Amino acid sequence: CGFSRRAFTHAASAGRRTESSTSTTHRNRCLYTTPRVCCSICSDAKLKDPFSLAQKDLQNVYEDIKKLLVSKAELKALCDYYFDGKGKAFRPMIVILMARACNVHSNKEGVLLPAQRSIAMISEMIHTASLVHDDVIDDSDTRRGKNTINKIWGERKAILAGDFILSAASMALARIGNNTVVSVLSQVIEDLVRGEFMQLGSKENENERFKHYLEKTFKKTASLIANSCKAVSILVNSDPEVHEIAYQYGRNVGIAFQLVDDILDFTSSANLLGKPSAADLKLGLATGPVLFACQQFPELHAMIMRRFSSDGDVDRAWQYVLKSDGVEQTNYLAQHYCQEAIRQIIRLQPSTERDALIHLTELVLHRDK
């Protein structure tokens, strides 16, 4: 439909940083430019599972994070609550693989630097702090299949716990001692706040609404992955083009991850997700499947503007989405972002970690929780 084509135009620009001004004729000669067929890489059965490949570097990562959260008994119990080792460690895994891929590309034999592992930990701490605050804002009762911190300890203590995790992450970041890395990761905090504010509003115009949605998605989800990937590349390589490759891979995978998450809100059961299905509609949020469905069912427009607040809005919106091709179109958009992520990462020199990052795009698209 016309709306989906316009959405792809917005997808190409929303949240994208300006590419390096260096002309193509002066690109760094060490960038890997030999043509590769992306689909053949992705379908290679010999590719290592990204999680298995990063497992050694991620060993004890949650215990190491807990060591950074030194505090008195009750506050420590709150802060440790989500660092129980049962999370997917999706973000630190990407950061570890990107670090090693950039190290190989930069002739460092792929050896992980301690500061790069610290960034992986910091990314998980920032992510977890944002979850704690999100649960307060959304008044959520469950997270990762168990009660939320605010449900157990109350909103005030939950907010303080999130703040404390952020402060510990900031201290760890300062200890890395690289001003550029500090600046890059500080941008994540700003984007998280701006993204949350964007989520509180909506746009009357359909085109602006989709652009607003993608920009919010970047700020709330993808910025952390993009800037963490960029940070580990900065530690080992001074070439801005390598930094941009790492950033754009993280940006595109991050947006695709959230698009799939928005799809799962309509297609996965509450047991798999660890949270109630249709949660976004109940919070008044119009995600990709709804915005695409609105093109086929204009009745959704009024519901979106009143944030599904009238009796029966959530159920009707749910039915409209299922009757439409909204889920299919959102999945197609996620595929577009994953293809762009692959296009970026294959510019690095070949390595097991680089190919695992390529394979990761398939896992993002086909995950069920």
PDB file of C-alpha atoms in Angstrom, residues 28-36 41 105 245 343-351 354-355:
ATOM      1  CA  ASN A  28      39.828   3.438   4.274  1.00  0.00           C
ATOM      2  CA  ARG A  29      41.508   0.750   2.200  1.00  0.00           C
ATOM      3  CA  CYS A  30      41.340  -1.760   5.049  1.00  0.00           C
ATOM      4  CA  LEU A  31      37.542  -1.902   4.848  1.00  0.00           C
ATOM      5  CA  TYR A  32      36.471  -5.253   3.458  1.00  0.00           C
ATOM      6  CA  THR A  33      34.873  -4.584   0.063  1.00  0.00           C
ATOM      7  CA  THR A  34      34.900  -8.007  -1.589  1.00  0.00           C
ATOM      8  CA  PRO A  35      31.313  -8.764  -2.660  1.00  0.00           C
ATOM      9  CA  ARG A  36      29.570 -11.352  -0.555  1.00  0.00           C
ATOM     10  CA  ILE A  41      26.329 -16.385   4.807  1.00  0.00           C
ATOM     11  CA  HIS A 105      39.303  -5.925  11.603  1.00  0.00           C
ATOM     12  CA  ILE A 245      29.666   0.663  10.595  1.00  0.00           C
ATOM     13  CA  ARG A 343      24.999  -4.564   4.462  1.00  0.00           C
ATOM     14  CA  GLN A 344      26.914  -2.608   7.067  1.00  0.00           C
ATOM     15  CA  ILE A 345      28.650  -5.410   8.968  1.00  0.00           C
ATOM     16  CA  ILE A 346      29.986  -7.247   5.882  1.00  0.00           C
ATOM     17  CA  ARG A 347      32.244  -4.245   5.317  1.00  0.00           C
ATOM     18  CA  LEU A 348      34.410  -5.472   8.205  1.00  0.00           C
ATOM     19  CA  GLN A 349      37.118  -8.054   7.642  1.00  0.00           C
ATOM     20  CA  PRO A 350      35.827 -11.661   7.822  1.00  0.00           C
ATOM     21  CA  SER A 351      35.751 -13.231  11.275  1.00  0.00           C
ATOM     22  CA  ARG A 354      31.322 -10.849  12.232  1.00  0.00           C
ATOM     23  CA  ASP A 355      29.489 -13.812  10.698  1.00  0.00           C
TER      24      ASP A 355
END
